[in-house]
mmCIF file of C-alpha atoms in Angstrom:
data_model
loop_
_atom_site.group_PDB
_atom_site.id
_atom_site.type_symbol
_atom_site.label_atom_id
_atom_site.label_comp_id
_atom_site.label_asym_id
_atom_site.label_seq_id
_atom_site.Cartn_x
_atom_site.Cartn_y
_atom_site.Cartn_z
ATOM 1 C CA UNK D 1 30.333 20.828 15.930
ATOM 2 C CA UNK D 2 27.633 21.502 13.404
ATOM 3 C CA UNK D 3 25.213 19.097 15.088
ATOM 4 C CA UNK D 4 25.397 20.976 18.332
ATOM 5 C CA UNK D 5 24.666 24.230 16.540
ATOM 6 C CA UNK D 6 21.610 22.563 14.996
ATOM 7 C CA UNK D 7 20.333 21.472 18.404
ATOM 8 C CA UNK D 8 21.084 24.949 19.763
ATOM 9 C CA UNK D 9 19.094 26.453 16.901
ATOM 10 C CA UNK D 10 16.121 24.254 17.708
ATOM 11 C CA UNK D 11 16.259 25.133 21.388
ATOM 12 C CA UNK D 12 16.585 28.847 20.568
ATOM 13 C CA UNK D 13 13.574 28.686 18.257
ATOM 14 C CA UNK D 14 11.620 26.787 20.906
ATOM 15 C CA UNK D 15 12.356 29.377 23.597
ATOM 16 C CA UNK D 16 11.515 32.245 21.241
ATOM 17 C CA UNK D 17 8.170 30.696 20.368
ATOM 18 C CA UNK D 18 7.322 29.962 23.989
ATOM 19 C CA UNK D 19 8.283 33.530 24.970
ATOM 20 C CA UNK D 20 6.175 35.131 22.237
ATOM 21 C CA UNK D 21 3.051 33.034 22.677
ATOM 22 C CA UNK D 22 1.591 33.092 26.153
ATOM 23 C CA UNK D 23 -1.980 32.316 27.017
ATOM 24 C CA UNK D 24 -4.195 35.066 28.404
ATOM 25 C CA UNK D 25 -5.193 34.822 32.059
ATOM 26 C CA UNK D 26 -8.745 33.789 31.245
ATOM 27 C CA UNK D 27 -7.494 30.503 29.702
ATOM 28 C CA UNK D 28 -5.313 29.502 32.676
ATOM 29 C CA UNK D 29 -6.467 26.252 34.262
ATOM 30 C CA UNK D 30 -8.896 25.394 31.452
ATOM 31 C CA UNK D 31 -8.969 22.809 28.708
ATOM 32 C CA UNK D 32 -7.331 25.301 26.351
ATOM 33 C CA UNK D 33 -4.223 25.475 28.553
ATOM 34 C CA UNK D 34 -4.020 21.671 28.710
ATOM 35 C CA UNK D 35 -4.442 21.520 24.955
ATOM 36 C CA UNK D 36 -1.644 24.066 24.454
ATOM 37 C CA UNK D 37 0.630 22.146 26.852
ATOM 38 C CA UNK D 38 -0.065 18.933 24.970
ATOM 39 C CA UNK D 39 0.881 20.445 21.612
ATOM 40 C CA UNK D 40 3.923 22.157 23.109
ATOM 41 C CA UNK D 41 5.098 18.840 24.569
ATOM 42 C CA UNK D 42 4.438 17.033 21.308
ATOM 43 C CA UNK D 43 6.443 19.611 19.360
ATOM 44 C CA UNK D 44 9.358 19.380 21.805
ATOM 45 C CA UNK D 45 9.312 15.567 21.576
ATOM 46 C CA UNK D 46 9.450 15.650 17.794
ATOM 47 C CA UNK D 47 12.255 18.221 17.754
ATOM 48 C CA UNK D 48 14.220 15.972 20.113
ATOM 49 C CA UNK D 49 13.630 13.040 17.769
ATOM 50 C CA UNK D 50 14.814 15.049 14.757
ATOM 51 C CA UNK D 51 17.959 16.151 16.595
ATOM 52 C CA UNK D 52 18.684 12.561 17.705
ATOM 53 C CA UNK D 53 18.166 11.223 14.177
ATOM 54 C CA UNK D 54 20.553 13.799 12.729
ATOM 55 C CA UNK D 55 23.156 13.007 15.397
ATOM 56 C CA UNK D 56 22.908 9.257 14.849
ATOM 57 C CA UNK D 57 23.061 9.746 11.069
ATOM 58 C CA UNK D 58 26.320 11.633 11.514
ATOM 59 C CA UNK D 59 27.832 8.960 13.752
ATOM 60 C CA UNK D 60 26.595 5.932 11.739
ATOM 61 C CA UNK D 61 26.207 6.999 8.099
ATOM 62 C CA UNK D 62 25.919 3.458 6.676
ATOM 63 C CA UNK D 63 23.039 2.576 8.956
ATOM 64 C CA UNK D 64 21.329 5.855 8.087
ATOM 65 C CA UNK D 65 21.854 5.167 4.386
ATOM 66 C CA UNK D 66 20.321 1.684 4.704
ATOM 67 C CA UNK D 67 17.311 3.071 6.587
ATOM 68 C CA UNK D 68 16.855 5.914 4.115
ATOM 69 C CA UNK D 69 17.192 3.568 1.135
ATOM 70 C CA UNK D 70 14.730 1.087 2.609
ATOM 71 C CA UNK D 71 12.268 3.842 3.421
ATOM 72 C CA UNK D 72 12.554 5.313 -0.062
ATOM 73 C CA UNK D 73 12.153 1.866 -1.644
ATOM 74 C CA UNK D 74 9.005 1.173 0.374
ATOM 75 C CA UNK D 75 7.667 4.611 -0.550
ATOM 76 C CA UNK D 76 8.214 3.900 -4.253
ATOM 77 C CA UNK D 77 6.580 0.462 -3.926
ATOM 78 C CA UNK D 78 3.550 2.048 -2.279
ATOM 79 C CA UNK D 79 3.451 4.746 -4.940
ATOM 80 C CA UNK D 80 3.464 2.154 -7.761
ATOM 81 C CA UNK D 81 1.050 -0.265 -6.076
ATOM 82 C CA UNK D 82 -1.579 -1.239 -8.675
ATOM 83 C CA UNK D 83 -5.267 -1.239 -7.819
ATOM 84 C CA UNK D 84 -8.310 -3.037 -9.203
ATOM 85 C CA UNK D 85 -8.735 -0.438 -11.936
ATOM 86 C CA UNK D 86 -5.196 -1.128 -13.184
ATOM 87 C CA UNK D 87 -5.993 -4.841 -13.242
ATOM 88 C CA UNK D 88 -9.182 -4.289 -15.233
ATOM 89 C CA UNK D 89 -7.314 -2.059 -17.684
ATOM 90 C CA UNK D 90 -4.615 -4.684 -18.158
ATOM 91 C CA UNK D 91 -7.180 -7.477 -18.494
ATOM 92 C CA UNK D 92 -9.116 -5.539 -21.142
ATOM 93 C CA UNK D 93 -5.900 -4.908 -23.042
ATOM 94 C CA UNK D 94 -4.956 -8.583 -23.033
ATOM 95 C CA UNK D 95 -8.499 -9.625 -23.984
ATOM 96 C CA UNK D 96 -8.377 -7.245 -26.942
ATOM 97 C CA UNK D 97 -4.972 -8.602 -27.967
ATOM 98 C CA UNK D 98 -6.314 -12.147 -27.736
ATOM 99 C CA UNK D 99 -9.397 -11.314 -29.820
ATOM 100 C CA UNK D 100 -7.167 -10.060 -32.646
ATOM 101 C CA UNK D 101 -5.571 -13.496 -33.022
ATOM 102 C CA UNK D 102 -7.287 -16.418 -34.762
ATOM 103 C CA UNK D 103 -8.873 -19.007 -32.435
ATOM 104 C CA UNK D 104 -6.604 -21.751 -33.755
ATOM 105 C CA UNK D 105 -3.522 -19.821 -32.605
ATOM 106 C CA UNK D 106 -4.695 -19.160 -29.031
ATOM 107 C CA UNK D 107 -2.520 -20.609 -26.317
ATOM 108 C CA UNK D 108 -4.867 -22.842 -24.261
ATOM 109 C CA UNK D 109 -3.272 -21.776 -20.956
ATOM 110 C CA UNK D 110 -3.771 -18.076 -21.682
ATOM 111 C CA UNK D 111 -7.286 -18.643 -22.966
ATOM 112 C CA UNK D 112 -8.298 -20.678 -19.893
ATOM 113 C CA UNK D 113 -6.833 -18.063 -17.543
ATOM 114 C CA UNK D 114 -8.707 -15.228 -19.265
ATOM 115 C CA UNK D 115 -11.926 -17.252 -19.190
ATOM 116 C CA UNK D 116 -11.471 -17.959 -15.466
ATOM 117 C CA UNK D 117 -10.961 -14.251 -14.750
ATOM 118 C CA UNK D 118 -13.954 -13.215 -16.837
ATOM 119 C CA UNK D 119 -16.185 -15.727 -15.033
ATOM 120 C CA UNK D 120 -15.003 -14.424 -11.645
ATOM 121 C CA UNK D 121 -15.682 -10.839 -12.734
ATOM 122 C CA UNK D 122 -19.137 -11.706 -14.101
ATOM 123 C CA UNK D 123 -20.036 -13.526 -10.885
ATOM 124 C CA UNK D 124 -18.728 -10.529 -8.897
ATOM 125 C CA UNK D 125 -16.378 -12.736 -6.869
ATOM 126 C CA UNK D 126 -13.067 -11.037 -7.604
ATOM 127 C CA UNK D 127 -11.620 -9.115 -4.627
ATOM 128 C CA UNK D 128 -8.530 -7.040 -4.036
ATOM 129 C CA UNK D 129 -6.578 -6.740 -0.813
ATOM 130 C CA UNK D 130 -3.939 -4.006 -0.736
ATOM 131 C CA UNK D 131 -0.948 -4.491 1.552
ATOM 132 C CA UNK D 132 0.452 -1.042 0.831
ATOM 133 C CA UNK D 133 3.412 -2.187 -1.253
ATOM 134 C CA UNK D 134 1.598 -4.926 -3.188
ATOM 135 C CA UNK D 135 -1.970 -5.956 -3.959
ATOM 136 C CA UNK D 136 -3.410 -9.442 -3.695
ATOM 137 C CA UNK D 137 -6.198 -10.296 -6.132
ATOM 138 C CA UNK D 138 -8.273 -13.242 -4.934
ATOM 139 C CA UNK D 139 -11.471 -15.081 -5.761
ATOM 140 C CA UNK D 140 -14.115 -15.205 -3.051
ATOM 141 C CA UNK D 141 -16.670 -17.968 -2.580
ATOM 142 C CA UNK D 142 -19.681 -15.662 -2.749
ATOM 143 C CA UNK D 143 -20.874 -12.587 -4.609
ATOM 144 C CA UNK D 144 -20.287 -9.154 -3.011
ATOM 145 C CA UNK D 145 -24.016 -8.406 -2.803
ATOM 146 C CA UNK D 146 -25.020 -11.882 -1.648
ATOM 147 C CA UNK D 147 -26.983 -11.608 1.610
ATOM 148 C CA UNK D 148 -27.693 -15.275 2.229
ATOM 149 C CA UNK D 149 -26.587 -16.902 5.447
ATOM 150 C CA UNK D 150 -23.562 -18.781 4.010
ATOM 151 C CA UNK D 151 -22.244 -15.556 2.464
ATOM 152 C CA UNK D 152 -22.502 -13.638 5.748
ATOM 153 C CA UNK D 153 -21.495 -16.328 8.266
ATOM 154 C CA UNK D 154 -17.873 -16.048 9.341
ATOM 155 C CA UNK D 155 -17.497 -19.849 9.475
ATOM 156 C CA UNK D 156 -18.231 -20.278 5.765
ATOM 157 C CA UNK D 157 -15.786 -17.608 4.599
ATOM 158 C CA UNK D 158 -12.350 -18.277 3.148
ATOM 159 C CA UNK D 159 -10.119 -18.965 6.144
ATOM 160 C CA UNK D 160 -6.479 -17.979 6.459
ATOM 161 C CA UNK D 161 -5.139 -21.510 6.065
ATOM 162 C CA UNK D 162 -6.762 -21.903 2.631
ATOM 163 C CA UNK D 163 -6.478 -18.297 1.495
ATOM 164 C CA UNK D 164 -3.458 -19.019 -0.687
ATOM 165 C CA UNK D 165 -5.581 -21.383 -2.819
ATOM 166 C CA UNK D 166 -7.902 -18.515 -3.738
ATOM 167 C CA UNK D 167 -5.167 -16.063 -4.798
ATOM 168 C CA UNK D 168 -5.567 -15.252 -8.476
ATOM 169 C CA UNK D 169 -2.792 -12.701 -8.951
ATOM 170 C CA UNK D 170 -0.351 -10.434 -7.140
ATOM 171 C CA UNK D 171 0.103 -6.833 -8.205
ATOM 172 C CA UNK D 172 3.457 -5.189 -7.614
ATOM 173 C CA UNK D 173 5.169 -2.220 -9.240
ATOM 174 C CA UNK D 174 2.339 -1.330 -11.667
ATOM 175 C CA UNK D 175 1.922 -4.910 -12.935
ATOM 176 C CA UNK D 176 -0.144 -7.935 -12.127
ATOM 177 C CA UNK D 177 2.609 -10.455 -12.552
ATOM 178 C CA UNK D 178 0.672 -13.679 -13.044
ATOM 179 C CA UNK D 179 -1.485 -12.109 -15.741
ATOM 180 C CA UNK D 180 1.629 -10.903 -17.550
ATOM 181 C CA UNK D 181 3.257 -14.321 -17.171
ATOM 182 C CA UNK D 182 0.206 -16.271 -18.391
ATOM 183 C CA UNK D 183 -0.207 -13.980 -21.399
ATOM 184 C CA UNK D 184 3.463 -14.072 -22.418
ATOM 185 C CA UNK D 185 2.947 -16.440 -25.375
ATOM 186 C CA UNK D 186 -0.790 -15.996 -25.848
ATOM 187 C CA UNK D 187 -0.615 -16.341 -29.635
ATOM 188 C CA UNK D 188 1.379 -19.582 -29.797
ATOM 189 C CA UNK D 189 -0.559 -22.837 -29.800
ATOM 190 C CA UNK D 190 1.695 -25.771 -28.934
ATOM 191 C CA UNK D 191 -0.913 -28.405 -29.832
#
């Protein structure tokens, strides 16, 4: 019963607004009238969608809960999606941690990974690609400012079939996970 009162409220508000706001005679038949009709139609469409969503949420609460939970989860993932600045901050932190440890105690895997990242940064070949909920960090073949033919030609770029070979790290939920994994035991030398 409450749903119907909600839809009645929306229709009452819609009629009140349309009764109060009428265009003057000089705007009849012009672009302004078409523009007003467009926005009026758009508003009525969206109110119908809201009413239908509320009705379907009342009839199928589990489905509505799954949709709402999924939407909220995706929103939180997008909110905590790390960017290139977060990667650089994390990389600097790990480099500083590594420099505090004696060279003989460095884990060779962590040291090689940091060196590879620093070379890619110095050559200006590190790129980020944000997917909204996660960020892919990858190494390009050419410098960003390189204007030579091989750097510009679309046939010499990294293609989609080999793109996975160039992925350096994946950022998700405020972390770059491969960097964190490689630096887990950075101060333990197994040799």
